[in-house]
Tab-separated table of C-alpha atoms in Angstrom:
chain	number	residue	atom	x	y	z
A	1	MET	CA	0.000	0.000	0.000
A	2	PHE	CA	2.790	2.400	0.905
A	3	GLN	CA	4.569	1.575	-2.342
A	4	ALA	CA	1.576	2.793	-4.362
A	5	PHE	CA	1.687	6.054	-2.412
A	6	VAL	CA	5.403	6.508	-3.074
A	7	ILE	CA	5.030	5.778	-6.792
A	8	THR	CA	2.213	8.268	-7.353
A	9	LEU	CA	3.924	10.872	-5.176
A	10	ARG	CA	7.086	10.503	-7.240
A	11	GLU	CA	5.273	10.656	-10.556
A	12	GLY	CA	3.145	13.548	-9.353
A	13	LEU	CA	6.198	15.551	-8.332
A	14	GLU	CA	7.842	14.942	-11.691
A	15	ALA	CA	4.685	15.997	-13.532
A	16	PHE	CA	3.355	18.882	-11.455
A	17	LEU	CA	6.540	20.563	-10.257
A	18	ILE	CA	7.770	21.390	-13.745
A	19	VAL	CA	4.371	22.938	-14.499
A	20	ALA	CA	4.456	24.883	-11.224
A	21	ILE	CA	7.932	26.131	-12.095
A	22	VAL	CA	6.626	27.406	-15.432
A	23	VAL	CA	3.585	29.089	-13.861
A	24	ALA	CA	5.686	30.802	-11.186
A	25	TYR	CA	8.086	32.022	-13.848
A	26	LEU	CA	5.289	33.385	-16.040
A	27	ARG	CA	3.764	35.245	-13.110
A	28	LYS	CA	7.084	36.734	-12.097
A	29	MET	CA	7.768	37.889	-15.646
A	30	GLY	CA	4.358	39.497	-15.983
A	31	ARG	CA	3.060	36.971	-18.504
A	32	GLY	CA	-0.067	35.886	-16.685
A	33	ASP	CA	-1.867	35.922	-20.031
A	34	LEU	CA	-0.155	32.616	-20.842
A	35	ILE	CA	-1.154	30.811	-17.647
A	36	SER	CA	-4.563	29.878	-19.051
A	37	ALA	CA	-2.715	27.895	-21.730
A	38	VAL	CA	-1.046	25.880	-18.977
A	39	ARG	CA	-4.434	25.234	-17.363
A	40	TRP	CA	-5.919	24.067	-20.650
A	41	GLY	CA	-2.892	21.835	-21.139
A	42	ILE	CA	-3.445	20.252	-17.722
A	43	ALA	CA	-7.141	19.698	-18.461
A	44	ALA	CA	-6.416	18.124	-21.844
A	45	SER	CA	-3.693	15.934	-20.354
A	46	ILE	CA	-6.203	14.216	-18.060
A	47	LEU	CA	-8.110	12.816	-21.026
A	48	LEU	CA	-4.962	12.194	-23.035
A	49	SER	CA	-3.393	10.275	-20.135
A	50	VAL	CA	-6.259	7.770	-20.223
A	51	VAL	CA	-6.052	7.420	-24.002
A	52	ALA	CA	-2.258	7.108	-23.924
A	53	ALA	CA	-2.418	4.484	-21.173
A	54	MET	CA	-4.863	2.399	-23.207
A	55	ALA	CA	-2.641	2.716	-26.267
A	56	MET	CA	0.482	1.879	-24.265
A	57	GLN	CA	-1.040	-1.431	-23.202
A	58	ARG	CA	-1.377	-2.412	-26.846
A	59	VAL	CA	1.991	-1.388	-28.274
A	60	ALA	CA	4.604	-4.053	-28.850
A	61	ASN	CA	7.560	-2.068	-27.528
A	62	GLN	CA	6.530	0.049	-24.538
A	63	ALA	CA	10.103	0.909	-23.629
A	64	LEU	CA	10.633	2.578	-27.002
A	65	TRP	CA	7.630	4.846	-26.546
A	66	GLU	CA	8.470	5.644	-22.930
A	67	GLY	CA	12.030	6.513	-23.868
A	68	THR	CA	10.870	8.673	-26.769
A	69	LEU	CA	8.421	10.572	-24.558
A	70	ALA	CA	11.128	11.133	-21.959
A	71	LEU	CA	13.491	12.584	-24.559
A	72	ALA	CA	10.708	14.758	-25.982
A	73	ALA	CA	10.024	16.095	-22.489
A	74	MET	CA	13.749	16.652	-22.045
A	75	ALA	CA	13.889	18.685	-25.259
A	76	ALA	CA	10.996	20.858	-24.073
A	77	ALA	CA	12.641	21.344	-20.681
A	78	ILE	CA	15.942	22.296	-22.324
A	79	ALA	CA	14.170	24.830	-24.538
A	80	PHE	CA	12.615	26.411	-21.477
A	81	SER	CA	15.888	26.176	-19.534
A	82	THR	CA	17.791	28.164	-22.138
A	83	GLN	CA	15.385	31.038	-21.585
A	84	ILE	CA	15.730	30.801	-17.801
A	85	TRP	CA	19.500	31.080	-18.036
A	86	GLY	CA	19.187	33.832	-20.618
A	87	SER	CA	16.874	35.788	-18.347
A	88	GLY	CA	19.438	35.598	-15.591
A	89	THR	CA	21.976	37.455	-17.718
A	90	HIS	CA	19.581	39.849	-19.464
A	91	VAL	CA	17.214	40.897	-16.696
A	92	ASP	CA	16.471	44.280	-18.209
A	93	ARG	CA	15.429	43.191	-21.668
A	94	ASN	CA	11.962	43.509	-23.124
A	95	ILE	CA	9.476	41.580	-21.005
A	96	ASP	CA	7.750	40.233	-24.111
A	97	ARG	CA	10.811	38.119	-24.803
A	98	ASP	CA	11.113	36.687	-21.331
A	99	VAL	CA	9.475	33.373	-22.110
A	100	SER	CA	10.967	32.651	-25.519
A	101	PRO	CA	11.292	30.364	-27.329
A	102	PHE	CA	7.674	29.752	-26.346
A	103	ALA	CA	6.481	33.354	-26.060
A	104	GLY	CA	9.162	35.317	-27.800
A	105	ARG	CA	7.731	34.788	-31.281
A	106	GLY	CA	4.265	36.153	-30.749
A	107	TRP	CA	1.408	35.605	-28.370
A	108	ARG	CA	-0.145	32.731	-30.338
A	109	PHE	CA	3.129	30.848	-30.526
A	110	GLY	CA	3.676	31.385	-26.812
A	111	TYR	CA	0.169	30.237	-25.940
A	112	LEU	CA	0.555	27.077	-28.001
A	113	GLY	CA	4.001	26.453	-26.532
A	114	MET	CA	2.768	26.698	-22.948
A	115	PHE	CA	-0.197	24.452	-23.755
A	116	CYS	CA	2.006	21.777	-25.337
A	117	LEU	CA	4.567	21.956	-22.541
A	118	ALA	CA	1.949	21.314	-19.848
A	119	LEU	CA	0.243	18.674	-21.980
A	120	LEU	CA	3.460	16.730	-22.539
A	121	MET	CA	4.764	16.918	-18.973
A	122	ILE	CA	1.496	15.873	-17.323
A	123	THR	CA	0.578	13.192	-19.867
A	124	ARG	CA	3.983	11.497	-19.663
A	125	GLU	CA	3.515	10.781	-15.967
A	126	GLY	CA	-0.277	10.713	-16.036
A	127	MET	CA	-0.489	7.677	-18.278
A	128	GLU	CA	1.777	5.745	-15.897
A	129	THR	CA	-0.526	6.677	-13.029
A	130	VAL	CA	-3.535	5.462	-15.017
A	131	LEU	CA	-1.751	2.170	-15.697
A	132	LEU	CA	-0.982	1.810	-11.993
A	133	LEU	CA	-4.576	2.495	-10.939
A	134	ASN	CA	-5.833	0.075	-13.575
A	135	ALA	CA	-3.500	-2.615	-12.252
A	136	LEU	CA	-4.583	-2.011	-8.657
A	137	VAL	CA	-8.283	-2.288	-9.458
A	138	PHE	CA	-8.518	-4.870	-12.237
A	139	GLN	CA	-5.317	-6.939	-12.125
A	140	ILE	CA	-4.146	-7.053	-8.525
A	141	GLY	CA	-7.674	-6.669	-7.201
A	142	ALA	CA	-6.801	-4.143	-4.505
A	143	PRO	CA	-9.183	-1.197	-4.957
A	144	GLU	CA	-8.527	-0.114	-1.359
A	145	MET	CA	-5.038	0.922	-2.479
A	146	VAL	CA	-6.473	3.409	-4.975
A	147	ALA	CA	-7.130	5.931	-2.195
A	148	THR	CA	-3.512	5.627	-1.072
A	149	ALA	CA	-2.266	6.106	-4.615
A	150	CYS	CA	-4.519	9.124	-5.124
A	151	ALA	CA	-3.257	10.613	-1.856
A	152	GLY	CA	0.281	10.604	-3.198
A	153	MET	CA	-0.842	12.408	-6.339
A	154	LEU	CA	-2.820	14.986	-4.354
A	155	ILE	CA	0.130	15.756	-2.077
A	156	ALA	CA	2.355	16.271	-5.111
A	157	ALA	CA	-0.250	18.577	-6.653
A	158	GLY	CA	-0.496	20.500	-3.383
A	159	LEU	CA	3.262	21.045	-3.199
A	160	ALA	CA	3.270	22.226	-6.803
A	161	TRP	CA	0.408	24.638	-6.092
A	162	LEU	CA	2.321	26.129	-3.170
A	163	TRP	CA	5.292	26.864	-5.413
A	164	ALA	CA	3.133	28.299	-8.202
A	165	ARG	CA	1.338	30.480	-5.646
A	166	TYR	CA	4.220	31.724	-3.501
A	167	GLY	CA	7.255	31.268	-5.746
A	168	PRO	CA	6.649	34.551	-7.621
A	169	GLN	CA	7.013	36.435	-4.322
A	170	LEU	CA	10.728	35.625	-4.287
A	171	PRO	CA	13.245	38.134	-5.634
A	172	ARG	CA	13.601	37.688	-9.368
A	173	SER	CA	17.246	36.621	-9.304
A	174	LEU	CA	16.612	34.036	-6.587
A	175	LEU	CA	13.572	32.644	-8.397
A	176	LEU	CA	15.647	32.243	-11.552
A	177	GLN	CA	18.403	30.467	-9.623
A	178	VAL	CA	16.032	27.986	-7.976
A	179	THR	CA	14.230	27.395	-11.270
A	180	ALA	CA	17.487	26.796	-13.127
A	181	ILE	CA	18.668	24.273	-10.515
A	182	PHE	CA	15.388	22.372	-10.711
A	183	LEU	CA	15.454	22.306	-14.505
A	184	LEU	CA	19.062	21.110	-14.559
A	185	LEU	CA	18.194	18.159	-12.315
A	186	PHE	CA	14.984	17.514	-14.242
A	187	VAL	CA	16.784	17.398	-17.590
A	188	LEU	CA	19.430	15.080	-16.141
A	189	GLN	CA	16.750	12.739	-14.828
A	190	LEU	CA	14.938	12.665	-18.170
A	191	ALA	CA	18.179	12.005	-20.044
A	192	ILE	CA	19.026	9.032	-17.828
A	193	TYR	CA	15.492	7.652	-17.902
A	194	GLY	CA	15.112	8.109	-21.653
A	195	PHE	CA	18.443	6.440	-22.390
A	196	HIS	CA	17.645	3.613	-19.968
A	197	GLU	CA	14.305	2.902	-21.654
A	198	LEU	CA	15.787	3.034	-25.145
A	199	THR	CA	18.425	0.483	-24.158
A	200	GLU	CA	15.588	-1.761	-22.968
A	201	ALA	CA	14.068	-1.314	-26.424
A	202	ASN	CA	17.358	-2.603	-27.918
A	203	LEU	CA	17.879	0.582	-29.886
A	204	PHE	CA	21.668	0.666	-29.458
A	205	PRO	CA	24.523	-1.796	-29.942
A	206	ASN	CA	25.159	-3.720	-26.713
A	207	SER	CA	21.802	-2.494	-25.428
A	208	GLU	CA	21.513	-5.266	-22.859
A	209	LEU	CA	24.840	-4.336	-21.291
A	210	LEU	CA	23.947	-0.636	-21.301
A	211	HIS	CA	20.552	-1.387	-19.809
A	212	TRP	CA	21.992	-3.249	-16.847
A	213	ALA	CA	24.663	-0.578	-16.394
A	214	THR	CA	21.994	2.124	-16.076
A	215	GLU	CA	19.533	0.002	-14.073
A	216	PRO	CA	20.576	1.475	-10.682
A	217	TYR	CA	19.756	4.941	-12.047
A	218	GLY	CA	16.401	3.986	-13.563
A	219	PRO	CA	13.120	5.040	-11.938
A	220	ASP	CA	13.021	1.937	-9.729
A	221	GLY	CA	16.774	1.544	-9.309
A	222	ARG	CA	18.854	1.852	-6.178
A	223	PHE	CA	19.725	5.482	-6.856
A	224	GLY	CA	17.090	6.480	-9.393
A	225	LYS	CA	14.164	6.056	-7.014
A	226	HIS	CA	15.537	8.912	-4.902
A	227	PHE	CA	15.884	11.348	-7.795
A	228	SER	CA	12.390	12.788	-7.408
A	229	GLY	CA	13.247	13.703	-3.837
A	230	LEU	CA	16.326	15.531	-5.054
A	231	LEU	CA	14.138	17.576	-7.411
A	232	VAL	CA	12.542	19.030	-4.293
A	233	ALA	CA	15.356	18.910	-1.747
A	234	VAL	CA	18.197	20.498	-3.734
A	235	PRO	CA	16.306	23.610	-4.968
A	236	LEU	CA	14.772	24.101	-1.508
A	237	ALA	CA	18.191	23.786	0.122
A	238	TRP	CA	19.577	26.414	-2.252
A	239	LEU	CA	16.574	28.640	-1.529
A	240	ALA	CA	17.097	28.301	2.218
A	241	ILE	CA	20.828	29.038	2.002
A	242	GLN	CA	20.413	32.062	-0.236
A	243	SER	CA	17.522	33.418	1.851
A	244	TRP	CA	19.655	33.110	4.980
A	245	ARG	CA	22.556	34.882	3.285
A	246	ARG	CA	20.302	37.698	2.093
A	247	ALA	CA	18.775	38.112	5.545
A	248	ARG	CA	22.219	38.163	7.120
A	249	ALA	CA	23.494	40.737	4.637
A	250	LEU	CA	20.441	42.918	5.245
A	251	LYS	CA	20.973	42.691	8.990
A	252	VAL	CA	24.582	43.809	8.595
A	253	VAL	CA	23.537	46.773	6.433
A	254	CYS	CA	20.820	47.830	8.859
A	255	SER	CA	23.185	47.625	11.818
């Protein structure tokens, strides 16, 4: 029962936190007009997660599709990351360019970009949650575990909401730093997971050897299962350290 909670909490954090990071960034940059695109993306991803889960059960090579989705999500995260790092070095530039490549080429392009980003990130993890719930109810025959699994997802969503709500209140430079750290870890996780799944799909020479070599870093591996926790712990640790340093510096100035 606890394992179902941990799995959905982990998948929820990976899905919702990246969306919360985007929403907090948009609010801080004064681009609240694009947040509705994120909301529509989340709504559409709920239906798409069910459809994708049904399709995933019927494909011959699930690992290939999972690896491809992970790399697609990684590409989207990298595209967003480049803008985060660019914003950190060009803080005074035109605000309309602050969310490129998604919003820097016109409002319609930005709206579509935000919609697709949320849709991809939520669906990638959402379909795995649907598969888990389906297994609990119809295969394992343990419907009582569904509530536990849903609790993990709700807690992850709650943590993401807190960041989306209160993250924009941070100083701009600190918000960009925390966001960049999260995205760096997120991209690294997706790269490892995507490569691991593609080796399982026998896409590379010596795939079996590569698969076993990366197994400890996979989502259920010895080290990989802790990666979702690092997505939360490392940025929060940086936030705490920098907040303490800022408070200390302010105290020195005031004294």
